[in-house]
PDB file of C-alpha atoms in Angstrom:
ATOM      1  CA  UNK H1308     -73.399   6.587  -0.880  1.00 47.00           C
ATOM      2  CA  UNK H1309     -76.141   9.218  -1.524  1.00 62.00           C
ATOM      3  CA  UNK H1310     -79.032   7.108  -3.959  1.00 72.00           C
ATOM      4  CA  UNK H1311     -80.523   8.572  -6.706  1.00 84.00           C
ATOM      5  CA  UNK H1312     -83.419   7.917  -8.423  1.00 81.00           C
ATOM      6  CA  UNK H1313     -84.313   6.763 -12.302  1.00 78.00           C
ATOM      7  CA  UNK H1314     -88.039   8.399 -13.300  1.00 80.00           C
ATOM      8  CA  UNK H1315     -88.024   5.731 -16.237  1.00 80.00           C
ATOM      9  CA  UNK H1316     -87.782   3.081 -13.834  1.00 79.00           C
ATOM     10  CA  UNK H1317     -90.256   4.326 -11.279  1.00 80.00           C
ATOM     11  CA  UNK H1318     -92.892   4.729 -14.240  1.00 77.00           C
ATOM     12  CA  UNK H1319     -92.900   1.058 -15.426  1.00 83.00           C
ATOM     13  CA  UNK H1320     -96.153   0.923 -13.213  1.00 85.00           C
ATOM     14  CA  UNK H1321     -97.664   3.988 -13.496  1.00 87.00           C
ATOM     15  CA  UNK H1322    -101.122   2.883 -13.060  1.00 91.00           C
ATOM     16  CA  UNK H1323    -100.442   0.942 -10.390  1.00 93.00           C
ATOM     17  CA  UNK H1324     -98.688   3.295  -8.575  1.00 93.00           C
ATOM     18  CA  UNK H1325    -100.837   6.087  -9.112  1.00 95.00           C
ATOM     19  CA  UNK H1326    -104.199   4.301  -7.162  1.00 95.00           C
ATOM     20  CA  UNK H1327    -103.381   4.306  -3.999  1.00 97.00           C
ATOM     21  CA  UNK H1328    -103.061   8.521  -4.495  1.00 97.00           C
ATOM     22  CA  UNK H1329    -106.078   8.779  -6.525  1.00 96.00           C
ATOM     23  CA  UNK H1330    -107.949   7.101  -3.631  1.00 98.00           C
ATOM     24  CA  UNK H1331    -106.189   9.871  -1.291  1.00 98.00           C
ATOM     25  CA  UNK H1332    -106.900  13.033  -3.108  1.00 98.00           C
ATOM     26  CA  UNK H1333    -110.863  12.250  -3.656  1.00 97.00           C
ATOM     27  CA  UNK H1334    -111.303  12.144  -0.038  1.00 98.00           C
ATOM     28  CA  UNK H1335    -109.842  16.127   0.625  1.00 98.00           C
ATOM     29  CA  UNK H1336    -112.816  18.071   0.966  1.00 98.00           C
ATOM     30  CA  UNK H1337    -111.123  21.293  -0.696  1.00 98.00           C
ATOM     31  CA  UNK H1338    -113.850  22.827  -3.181  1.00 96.00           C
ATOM     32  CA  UNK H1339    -111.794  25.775  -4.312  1.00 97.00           C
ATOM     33  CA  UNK H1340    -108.559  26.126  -2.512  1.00 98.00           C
ATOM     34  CA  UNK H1341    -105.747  28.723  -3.932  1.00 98.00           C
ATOM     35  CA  UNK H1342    -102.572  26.818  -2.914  1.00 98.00           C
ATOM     36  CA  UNK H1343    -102.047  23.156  -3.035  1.00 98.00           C
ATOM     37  CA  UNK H1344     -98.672  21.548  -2.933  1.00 98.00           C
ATOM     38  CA  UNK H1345     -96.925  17.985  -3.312  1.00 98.00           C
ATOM     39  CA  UNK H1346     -94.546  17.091  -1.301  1.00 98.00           C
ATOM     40  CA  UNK H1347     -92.394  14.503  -2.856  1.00 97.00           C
ATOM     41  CA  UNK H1348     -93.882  14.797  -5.887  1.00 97.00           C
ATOM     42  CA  UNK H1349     -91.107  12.233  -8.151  1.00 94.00           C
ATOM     43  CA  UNK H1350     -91.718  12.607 -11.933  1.00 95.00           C
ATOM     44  CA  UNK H1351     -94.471  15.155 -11.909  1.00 96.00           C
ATOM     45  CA  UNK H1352     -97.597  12.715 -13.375  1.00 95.00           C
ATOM     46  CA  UNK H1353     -99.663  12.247 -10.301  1.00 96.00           C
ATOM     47  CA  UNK H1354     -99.367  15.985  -9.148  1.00 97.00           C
ATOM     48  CA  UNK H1355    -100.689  16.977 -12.627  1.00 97.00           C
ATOM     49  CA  UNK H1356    -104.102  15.287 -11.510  1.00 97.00           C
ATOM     50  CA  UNK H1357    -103.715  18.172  -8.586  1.00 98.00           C
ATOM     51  CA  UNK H1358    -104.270  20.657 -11.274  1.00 97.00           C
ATOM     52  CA  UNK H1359    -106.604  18.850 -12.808  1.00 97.00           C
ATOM     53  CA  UNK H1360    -109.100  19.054 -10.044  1.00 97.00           C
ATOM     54  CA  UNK H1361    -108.369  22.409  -8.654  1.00 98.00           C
ATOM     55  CA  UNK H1362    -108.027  24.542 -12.220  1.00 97.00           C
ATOM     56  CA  UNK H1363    -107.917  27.733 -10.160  1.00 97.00           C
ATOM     57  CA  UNK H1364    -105.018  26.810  -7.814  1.00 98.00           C
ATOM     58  CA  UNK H1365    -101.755  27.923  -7.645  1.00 98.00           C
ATOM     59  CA  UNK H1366    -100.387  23.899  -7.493  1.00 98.00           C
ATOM     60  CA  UNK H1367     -96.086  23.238  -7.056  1.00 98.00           C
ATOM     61  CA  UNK H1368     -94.403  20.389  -6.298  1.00 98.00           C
ATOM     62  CA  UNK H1369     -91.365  20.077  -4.021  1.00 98.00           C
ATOM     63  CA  UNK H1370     -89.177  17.160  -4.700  1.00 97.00           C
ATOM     64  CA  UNK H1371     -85.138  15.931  -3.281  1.00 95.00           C
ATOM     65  CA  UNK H1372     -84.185  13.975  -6.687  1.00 94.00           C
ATOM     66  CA  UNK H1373     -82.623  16.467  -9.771  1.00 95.00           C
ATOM     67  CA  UNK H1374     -83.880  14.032 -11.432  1.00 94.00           C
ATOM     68  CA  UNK H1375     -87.710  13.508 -10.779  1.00 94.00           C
ATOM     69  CA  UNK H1376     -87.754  17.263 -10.951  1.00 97.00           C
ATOM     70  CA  UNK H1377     -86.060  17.267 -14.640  1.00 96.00           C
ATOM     71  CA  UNK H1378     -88.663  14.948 -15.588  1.00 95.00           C
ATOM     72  CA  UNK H1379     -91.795  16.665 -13.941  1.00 96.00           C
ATOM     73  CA  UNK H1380     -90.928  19.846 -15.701  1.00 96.00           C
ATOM     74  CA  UNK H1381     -91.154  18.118 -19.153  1.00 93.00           C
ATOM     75  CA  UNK H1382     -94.640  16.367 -17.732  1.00 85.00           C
ATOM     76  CA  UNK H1383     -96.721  19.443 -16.893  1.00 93.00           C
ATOM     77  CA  UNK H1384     -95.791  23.047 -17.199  1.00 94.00           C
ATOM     78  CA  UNK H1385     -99.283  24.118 -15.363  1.00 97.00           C
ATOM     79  CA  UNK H1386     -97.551  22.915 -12.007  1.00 98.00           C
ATOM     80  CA  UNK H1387     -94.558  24.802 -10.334  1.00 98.00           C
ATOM     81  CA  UNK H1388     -91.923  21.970  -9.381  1.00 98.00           C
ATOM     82  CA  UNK H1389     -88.393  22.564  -7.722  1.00 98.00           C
ATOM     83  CA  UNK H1390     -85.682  20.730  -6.471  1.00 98.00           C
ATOM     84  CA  UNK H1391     -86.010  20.476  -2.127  1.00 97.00           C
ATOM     85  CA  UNK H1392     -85.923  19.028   1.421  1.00 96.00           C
ATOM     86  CA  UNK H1393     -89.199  18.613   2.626  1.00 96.00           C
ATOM     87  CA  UNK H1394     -87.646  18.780   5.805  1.00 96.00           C
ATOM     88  CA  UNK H1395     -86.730  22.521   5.125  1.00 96.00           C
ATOM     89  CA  UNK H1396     -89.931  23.108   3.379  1.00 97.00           C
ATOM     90  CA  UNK H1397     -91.072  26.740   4.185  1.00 96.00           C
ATOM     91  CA  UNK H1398     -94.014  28.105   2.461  1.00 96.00           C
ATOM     92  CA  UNK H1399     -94.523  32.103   2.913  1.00 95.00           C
ATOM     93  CA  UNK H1400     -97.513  31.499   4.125  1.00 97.00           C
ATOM     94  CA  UNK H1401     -99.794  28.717   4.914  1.00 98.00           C
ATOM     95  CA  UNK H1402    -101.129  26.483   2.317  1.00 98.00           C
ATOM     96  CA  UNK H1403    -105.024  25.526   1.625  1.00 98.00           C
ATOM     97  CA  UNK H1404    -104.060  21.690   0.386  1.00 98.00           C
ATOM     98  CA  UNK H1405    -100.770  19.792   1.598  1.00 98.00           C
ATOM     99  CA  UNK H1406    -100.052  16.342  -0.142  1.00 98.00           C
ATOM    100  CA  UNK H1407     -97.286  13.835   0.572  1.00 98.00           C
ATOM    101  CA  UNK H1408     -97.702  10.426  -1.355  1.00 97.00           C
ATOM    102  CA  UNK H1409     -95.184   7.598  -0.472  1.00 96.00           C
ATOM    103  CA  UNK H1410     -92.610   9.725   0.419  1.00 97.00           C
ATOM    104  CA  UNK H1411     -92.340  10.300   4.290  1.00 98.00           C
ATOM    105  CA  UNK H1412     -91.875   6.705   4.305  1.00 97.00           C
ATOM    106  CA  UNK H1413     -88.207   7.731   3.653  1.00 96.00           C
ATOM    107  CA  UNK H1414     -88.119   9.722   6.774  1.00 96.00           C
ATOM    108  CA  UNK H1415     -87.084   7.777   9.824  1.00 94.00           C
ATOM    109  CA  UNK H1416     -88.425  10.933  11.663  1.00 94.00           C
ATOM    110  CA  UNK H1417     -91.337  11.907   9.750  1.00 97.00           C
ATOM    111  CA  UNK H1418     -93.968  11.505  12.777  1.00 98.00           C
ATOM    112  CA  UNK H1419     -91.667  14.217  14.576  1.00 97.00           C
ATOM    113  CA  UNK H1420     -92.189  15.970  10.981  1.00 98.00           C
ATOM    114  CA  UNK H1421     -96.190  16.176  11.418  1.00 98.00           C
ATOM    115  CA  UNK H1422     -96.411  19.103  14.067  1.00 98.00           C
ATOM    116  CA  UNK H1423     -94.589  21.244  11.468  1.00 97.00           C
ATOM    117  CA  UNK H1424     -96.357  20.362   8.295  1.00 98.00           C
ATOM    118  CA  UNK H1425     -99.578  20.672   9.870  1.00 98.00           C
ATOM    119  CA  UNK H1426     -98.449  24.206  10.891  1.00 97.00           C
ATOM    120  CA  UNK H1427     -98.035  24.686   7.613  1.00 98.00           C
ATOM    121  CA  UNK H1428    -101.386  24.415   6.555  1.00 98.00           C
ATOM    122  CA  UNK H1429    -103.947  27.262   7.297  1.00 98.00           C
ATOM    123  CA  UNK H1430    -107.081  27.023   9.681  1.00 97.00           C
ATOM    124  CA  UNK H1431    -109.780  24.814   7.844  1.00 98.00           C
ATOM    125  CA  UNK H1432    -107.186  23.994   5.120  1.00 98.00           C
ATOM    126  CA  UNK H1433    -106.631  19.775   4.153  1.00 98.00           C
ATOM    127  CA  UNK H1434    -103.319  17.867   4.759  1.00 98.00           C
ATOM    128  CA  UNK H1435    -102.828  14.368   3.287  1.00 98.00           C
ATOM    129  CA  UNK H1436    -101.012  11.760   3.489  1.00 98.00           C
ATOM    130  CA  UNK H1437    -100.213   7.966   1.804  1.00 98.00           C
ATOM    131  CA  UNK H1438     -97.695   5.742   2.770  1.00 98.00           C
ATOM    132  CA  UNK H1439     -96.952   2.294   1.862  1.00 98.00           C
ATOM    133  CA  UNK H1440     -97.185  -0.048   4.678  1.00 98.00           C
ATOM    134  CA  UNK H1441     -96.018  -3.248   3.627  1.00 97.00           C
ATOM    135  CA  UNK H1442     -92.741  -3.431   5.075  1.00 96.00           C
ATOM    136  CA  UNK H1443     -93.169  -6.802   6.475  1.00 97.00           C
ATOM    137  CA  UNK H1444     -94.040  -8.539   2.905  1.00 97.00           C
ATOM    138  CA  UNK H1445     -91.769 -10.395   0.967  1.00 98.00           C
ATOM    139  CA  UNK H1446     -90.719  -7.852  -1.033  1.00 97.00           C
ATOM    140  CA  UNK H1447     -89.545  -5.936   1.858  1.00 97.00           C
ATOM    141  CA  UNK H1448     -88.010  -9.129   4.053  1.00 98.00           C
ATOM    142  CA  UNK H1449     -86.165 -11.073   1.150  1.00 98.00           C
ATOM    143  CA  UNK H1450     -83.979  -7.704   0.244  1.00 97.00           C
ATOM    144  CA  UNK H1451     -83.289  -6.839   4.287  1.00 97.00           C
ATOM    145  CA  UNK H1452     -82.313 -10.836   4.518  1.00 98.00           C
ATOM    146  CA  UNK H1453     -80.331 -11.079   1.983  1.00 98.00           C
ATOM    147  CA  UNK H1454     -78.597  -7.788   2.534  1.00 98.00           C
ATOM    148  CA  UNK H1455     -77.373  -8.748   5.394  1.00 97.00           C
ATOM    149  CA  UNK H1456     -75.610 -11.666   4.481  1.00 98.00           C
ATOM    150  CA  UNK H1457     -71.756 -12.012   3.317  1.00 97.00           C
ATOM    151  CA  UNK H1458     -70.471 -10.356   1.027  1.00 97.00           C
ATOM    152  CA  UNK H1459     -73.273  -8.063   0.845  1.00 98.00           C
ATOM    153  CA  UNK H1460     -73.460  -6.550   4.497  1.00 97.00           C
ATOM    154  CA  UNK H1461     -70.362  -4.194   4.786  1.00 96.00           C
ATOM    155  CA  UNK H1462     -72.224  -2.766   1.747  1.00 97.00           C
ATOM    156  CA  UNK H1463     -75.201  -2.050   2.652  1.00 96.00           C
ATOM    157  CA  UNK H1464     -75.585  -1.617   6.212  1.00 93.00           C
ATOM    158  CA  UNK H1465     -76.981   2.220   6.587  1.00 91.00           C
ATOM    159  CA  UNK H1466     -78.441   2.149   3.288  1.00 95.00           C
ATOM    160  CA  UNK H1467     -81.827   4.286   3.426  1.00 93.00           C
ATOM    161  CA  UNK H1468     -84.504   1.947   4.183  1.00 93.00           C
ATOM    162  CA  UNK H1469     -88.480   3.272   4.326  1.00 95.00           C
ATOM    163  CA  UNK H1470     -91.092   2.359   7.202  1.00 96.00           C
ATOM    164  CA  UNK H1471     -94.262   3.917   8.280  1.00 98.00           C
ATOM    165  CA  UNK H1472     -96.809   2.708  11.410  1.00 97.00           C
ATOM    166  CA  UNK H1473    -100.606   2.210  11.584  1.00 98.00           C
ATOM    167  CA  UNK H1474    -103.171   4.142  10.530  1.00 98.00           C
ATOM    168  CA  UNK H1475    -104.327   4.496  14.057  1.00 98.00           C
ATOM    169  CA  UNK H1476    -100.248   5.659  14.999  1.00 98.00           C
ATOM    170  CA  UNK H1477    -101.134   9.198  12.904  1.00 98.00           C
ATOM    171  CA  UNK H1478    -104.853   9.186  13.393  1.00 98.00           C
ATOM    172  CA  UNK H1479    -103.770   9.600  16.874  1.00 98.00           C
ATOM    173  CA  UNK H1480    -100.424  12.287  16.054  1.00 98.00           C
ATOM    174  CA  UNK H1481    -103.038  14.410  14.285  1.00 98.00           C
ATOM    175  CA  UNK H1482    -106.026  14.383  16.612  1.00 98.00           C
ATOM    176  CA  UNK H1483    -103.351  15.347  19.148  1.00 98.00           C
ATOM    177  CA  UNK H1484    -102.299  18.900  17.092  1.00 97.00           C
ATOM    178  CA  UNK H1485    -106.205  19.618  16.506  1.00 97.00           C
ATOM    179  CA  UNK H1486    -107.389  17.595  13.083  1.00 98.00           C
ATOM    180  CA  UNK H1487    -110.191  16.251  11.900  1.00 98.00           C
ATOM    181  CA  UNK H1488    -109.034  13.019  11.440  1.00 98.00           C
ATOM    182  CA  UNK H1489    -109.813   9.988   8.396  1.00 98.00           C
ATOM    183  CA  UNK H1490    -107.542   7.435   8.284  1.00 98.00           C
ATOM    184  CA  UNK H1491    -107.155   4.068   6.509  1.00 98.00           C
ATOM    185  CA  UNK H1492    -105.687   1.300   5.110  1.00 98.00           C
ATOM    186  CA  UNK H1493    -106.171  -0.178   1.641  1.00 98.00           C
ATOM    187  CA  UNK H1494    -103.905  -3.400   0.266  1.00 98.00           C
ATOM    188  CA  UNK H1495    -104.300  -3.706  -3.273  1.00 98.00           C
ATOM    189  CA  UNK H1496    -103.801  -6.893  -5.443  1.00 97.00           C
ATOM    190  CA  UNK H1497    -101.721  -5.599  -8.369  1.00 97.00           C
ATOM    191  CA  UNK H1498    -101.819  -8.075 -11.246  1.00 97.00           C
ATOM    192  CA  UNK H1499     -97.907  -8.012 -12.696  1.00 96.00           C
ATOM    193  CA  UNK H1500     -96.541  -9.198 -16.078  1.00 94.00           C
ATOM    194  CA  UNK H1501     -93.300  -9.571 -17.515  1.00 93.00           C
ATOM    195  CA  UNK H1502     -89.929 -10.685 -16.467  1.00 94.00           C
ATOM    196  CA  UNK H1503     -89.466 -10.806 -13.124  1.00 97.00           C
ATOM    197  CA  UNK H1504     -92.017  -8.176 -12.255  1.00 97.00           C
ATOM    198  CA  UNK H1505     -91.760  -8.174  -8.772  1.00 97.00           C
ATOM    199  CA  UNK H1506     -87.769  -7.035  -8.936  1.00 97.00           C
ATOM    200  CA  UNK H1507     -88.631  -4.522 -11.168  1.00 95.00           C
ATOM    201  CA  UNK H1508     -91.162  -2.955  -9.125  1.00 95.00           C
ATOM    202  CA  UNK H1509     -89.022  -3.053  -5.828  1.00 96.00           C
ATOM    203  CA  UNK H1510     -86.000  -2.265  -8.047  1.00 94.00           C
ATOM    204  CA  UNK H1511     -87.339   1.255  -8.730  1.00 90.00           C
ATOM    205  CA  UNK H1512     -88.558   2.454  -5.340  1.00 90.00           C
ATOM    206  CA  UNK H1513     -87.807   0.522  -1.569  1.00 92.00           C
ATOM    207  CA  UNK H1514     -85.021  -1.468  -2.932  1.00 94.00           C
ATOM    208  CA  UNK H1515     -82.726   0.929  -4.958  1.00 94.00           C
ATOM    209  CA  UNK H1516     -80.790   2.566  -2.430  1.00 95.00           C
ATOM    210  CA  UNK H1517     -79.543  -1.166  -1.316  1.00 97.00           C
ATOM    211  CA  UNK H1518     -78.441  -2.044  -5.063  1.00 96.00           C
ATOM    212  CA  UNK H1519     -76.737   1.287  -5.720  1.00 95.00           C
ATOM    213  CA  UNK H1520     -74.671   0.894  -2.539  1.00 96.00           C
ATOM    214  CA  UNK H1521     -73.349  -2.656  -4.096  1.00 97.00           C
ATOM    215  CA  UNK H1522     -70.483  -2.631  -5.723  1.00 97.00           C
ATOM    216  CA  UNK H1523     -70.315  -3.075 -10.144  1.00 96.00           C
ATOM    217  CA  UNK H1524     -68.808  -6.802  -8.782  1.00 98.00           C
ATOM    218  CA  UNK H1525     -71.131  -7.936  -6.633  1.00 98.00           C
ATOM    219  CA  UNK H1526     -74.691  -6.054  -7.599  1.00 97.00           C
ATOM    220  CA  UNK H1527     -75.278  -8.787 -10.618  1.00 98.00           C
ATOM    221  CA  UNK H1528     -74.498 -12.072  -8.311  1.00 98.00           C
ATOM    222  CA  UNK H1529     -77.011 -10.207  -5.499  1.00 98.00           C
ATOM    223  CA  UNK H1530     -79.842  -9.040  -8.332  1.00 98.00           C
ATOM    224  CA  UNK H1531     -79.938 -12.769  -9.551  1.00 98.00           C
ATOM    225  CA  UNK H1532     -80.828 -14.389  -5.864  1.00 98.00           C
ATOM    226  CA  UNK H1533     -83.263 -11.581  -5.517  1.00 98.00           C
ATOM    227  CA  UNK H1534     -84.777 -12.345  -8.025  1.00 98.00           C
ATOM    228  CA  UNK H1535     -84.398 -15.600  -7.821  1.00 98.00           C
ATOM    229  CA  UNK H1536     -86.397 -15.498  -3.801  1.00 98.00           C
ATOM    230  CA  UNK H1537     -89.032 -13.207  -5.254  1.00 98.00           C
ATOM    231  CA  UNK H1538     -89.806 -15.343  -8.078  1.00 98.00           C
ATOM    232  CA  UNK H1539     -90.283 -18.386  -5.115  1.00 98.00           C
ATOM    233  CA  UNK H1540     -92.642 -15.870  -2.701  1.00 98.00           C
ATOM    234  CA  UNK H1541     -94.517 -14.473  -5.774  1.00 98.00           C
ATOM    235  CA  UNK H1542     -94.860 -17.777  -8.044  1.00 97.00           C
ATOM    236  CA  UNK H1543     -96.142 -16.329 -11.646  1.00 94.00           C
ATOM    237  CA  UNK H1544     -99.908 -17.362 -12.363  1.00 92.00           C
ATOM    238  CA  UNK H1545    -101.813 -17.844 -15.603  1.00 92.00           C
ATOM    239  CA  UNK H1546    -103.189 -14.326 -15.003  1.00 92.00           C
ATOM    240  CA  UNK H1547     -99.970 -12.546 -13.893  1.00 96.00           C
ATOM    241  CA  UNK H1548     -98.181 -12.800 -10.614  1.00 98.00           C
ATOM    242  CA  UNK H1549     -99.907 -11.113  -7.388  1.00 98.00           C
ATOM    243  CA  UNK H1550     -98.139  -8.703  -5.528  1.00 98.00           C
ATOM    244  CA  UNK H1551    -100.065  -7.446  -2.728  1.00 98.00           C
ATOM    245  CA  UNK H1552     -99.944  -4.069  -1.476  1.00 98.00           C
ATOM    246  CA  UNK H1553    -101.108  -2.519   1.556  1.00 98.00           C
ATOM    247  CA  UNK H1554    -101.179   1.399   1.750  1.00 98.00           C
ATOM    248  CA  UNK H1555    -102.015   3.559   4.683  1.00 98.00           C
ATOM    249  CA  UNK H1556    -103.890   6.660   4.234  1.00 98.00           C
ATOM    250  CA  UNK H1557    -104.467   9.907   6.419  1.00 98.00           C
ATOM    251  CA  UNK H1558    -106.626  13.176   5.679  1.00 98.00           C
ATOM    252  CA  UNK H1559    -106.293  15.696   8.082  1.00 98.00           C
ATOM    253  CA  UNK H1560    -108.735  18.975   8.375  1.00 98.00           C
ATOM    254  CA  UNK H1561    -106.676  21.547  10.426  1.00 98.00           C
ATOM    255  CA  UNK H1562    -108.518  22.862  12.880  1.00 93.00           C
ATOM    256  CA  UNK H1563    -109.741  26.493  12.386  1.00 88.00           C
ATOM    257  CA  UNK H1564    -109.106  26.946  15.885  1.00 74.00           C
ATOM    258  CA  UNK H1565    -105.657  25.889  15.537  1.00 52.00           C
ATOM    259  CA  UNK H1566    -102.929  27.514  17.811  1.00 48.00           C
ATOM    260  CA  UNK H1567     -99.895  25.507  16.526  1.00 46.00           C
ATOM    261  CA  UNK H1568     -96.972  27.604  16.240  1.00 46.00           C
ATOM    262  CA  UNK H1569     -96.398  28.863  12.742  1.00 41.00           C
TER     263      UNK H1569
END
């Protein structure tokens, strides 16, 4: 079963979400570039900040889900957004900025992706990258556990799952292909409210392709024990309950020397 994606859901912490690419984007030393472009860009709200800064560019977003891209288009009509496989991503010609923000977390191949996205960006231009990197968390565990048990396994086994490595794992892939490399990690302490805040978060990002592969019978009795082990690992406080998030950052100058193939 293909998953798809609800921008609604992914929004209900917007702020949140959005830090950990604020704290990416401040760090590309573009001053004036004439093409920047998001790569997985979802619902459109964080690559309007790309215009934002860069008034003079020429700024699209590139996005799988119909439906993030229906959304996006409503959120900013400065930014060019379509419907794509980064994967198949083919500018006609190279790119000043390149941005990919917790997205080639979904790519089980993405470091074989790097040699071709770099190549992608001219001599001297930026590329940079966020992923989450909290994969061994909780959040993360309690889901793959409990996904595997009966009768939840010959459901969900395949599902799309996201990972990423260390910062020093791509600090090392781009060095290799010529960049100047900065890389980084950053885990947040996001302060939650609500019901069962935790679910809600993981319910609209790493753990939706495991709930939409569960049958209408059996999703409600495996939602309640989720949330019934999150709410155990992430006890509520009198402030909110903690959910802490680490994020792994990259920014990569291409070399102006570069001879990767194009």
């Amino acid at each position: 079963m293909t998953h798809t994606w609800d921008p609604d859901r992914y929004l209900t912490y917007a702020d949140e979400r959005g830090r950990p690419f604020v704290d990416l984007v401040v760090r590309i030393g573009a001053e004036a570039p004439a093409t920047v472009v998001d790569l997985g860009c979802g619902p459109g709200n964080l690559t309007s900040l790309l215009a934002d800064r860069w008034p003079g560019a020429a700024v699209s977003g590139l996005d799988s889900s119909p439906e993030m891209i229906a959304a996006a288009r409503q959120a900013d009509d400065r930014v060019d957004f379509s419907v794509g496989d980064l994967r198949e991503w083919a500018p006609g010609t190279p790119v000043d900025v390149l941005v990919s923000n917790a997205t080639l977390q979904w790519l089980p191949d993405h470091l074989d992706l790097l040699p071709r996205l770099v190549a992608r960006v001219r001599p001297g231009g930026w590329f940079a990258v966020q992923v989450p990197g909290n994969f061994d968390e909780p959040s993360h565990t309690i889901r793959r556990d409990l996904a595997a048990e009966p009768p939840y396994a010959a459901h969900t086994a395949g599902v799309a799952v996201p990972d990423s490595r260390d910062p020093v794992v791509y600090l090392e892939a781009l060095t290799a292909l010529g960049c100047e490399v900065d890389a980084w990690e950053t885990t947040y302490l996001h302060v939650l409210t609500g019901e069962d805040p935790v679910f809600t978060w993981v319910s609209g990002t790493g753990a939706r392709p495991t709930l939409q592969a569960l049958p209408d019978d059996l999703r409600p009795g495996f939602e309640a024990e989720f949330k019934r082990r999150l709410r155990e690992a992430y006890p509520p406080r009198e402030h909110g309950v903690v959910l802490p998030f680490r994020r792994i950052f990259v920014v990569a100058r291409v070399s102006t020397s570069s001879t990767t193939e194009r």
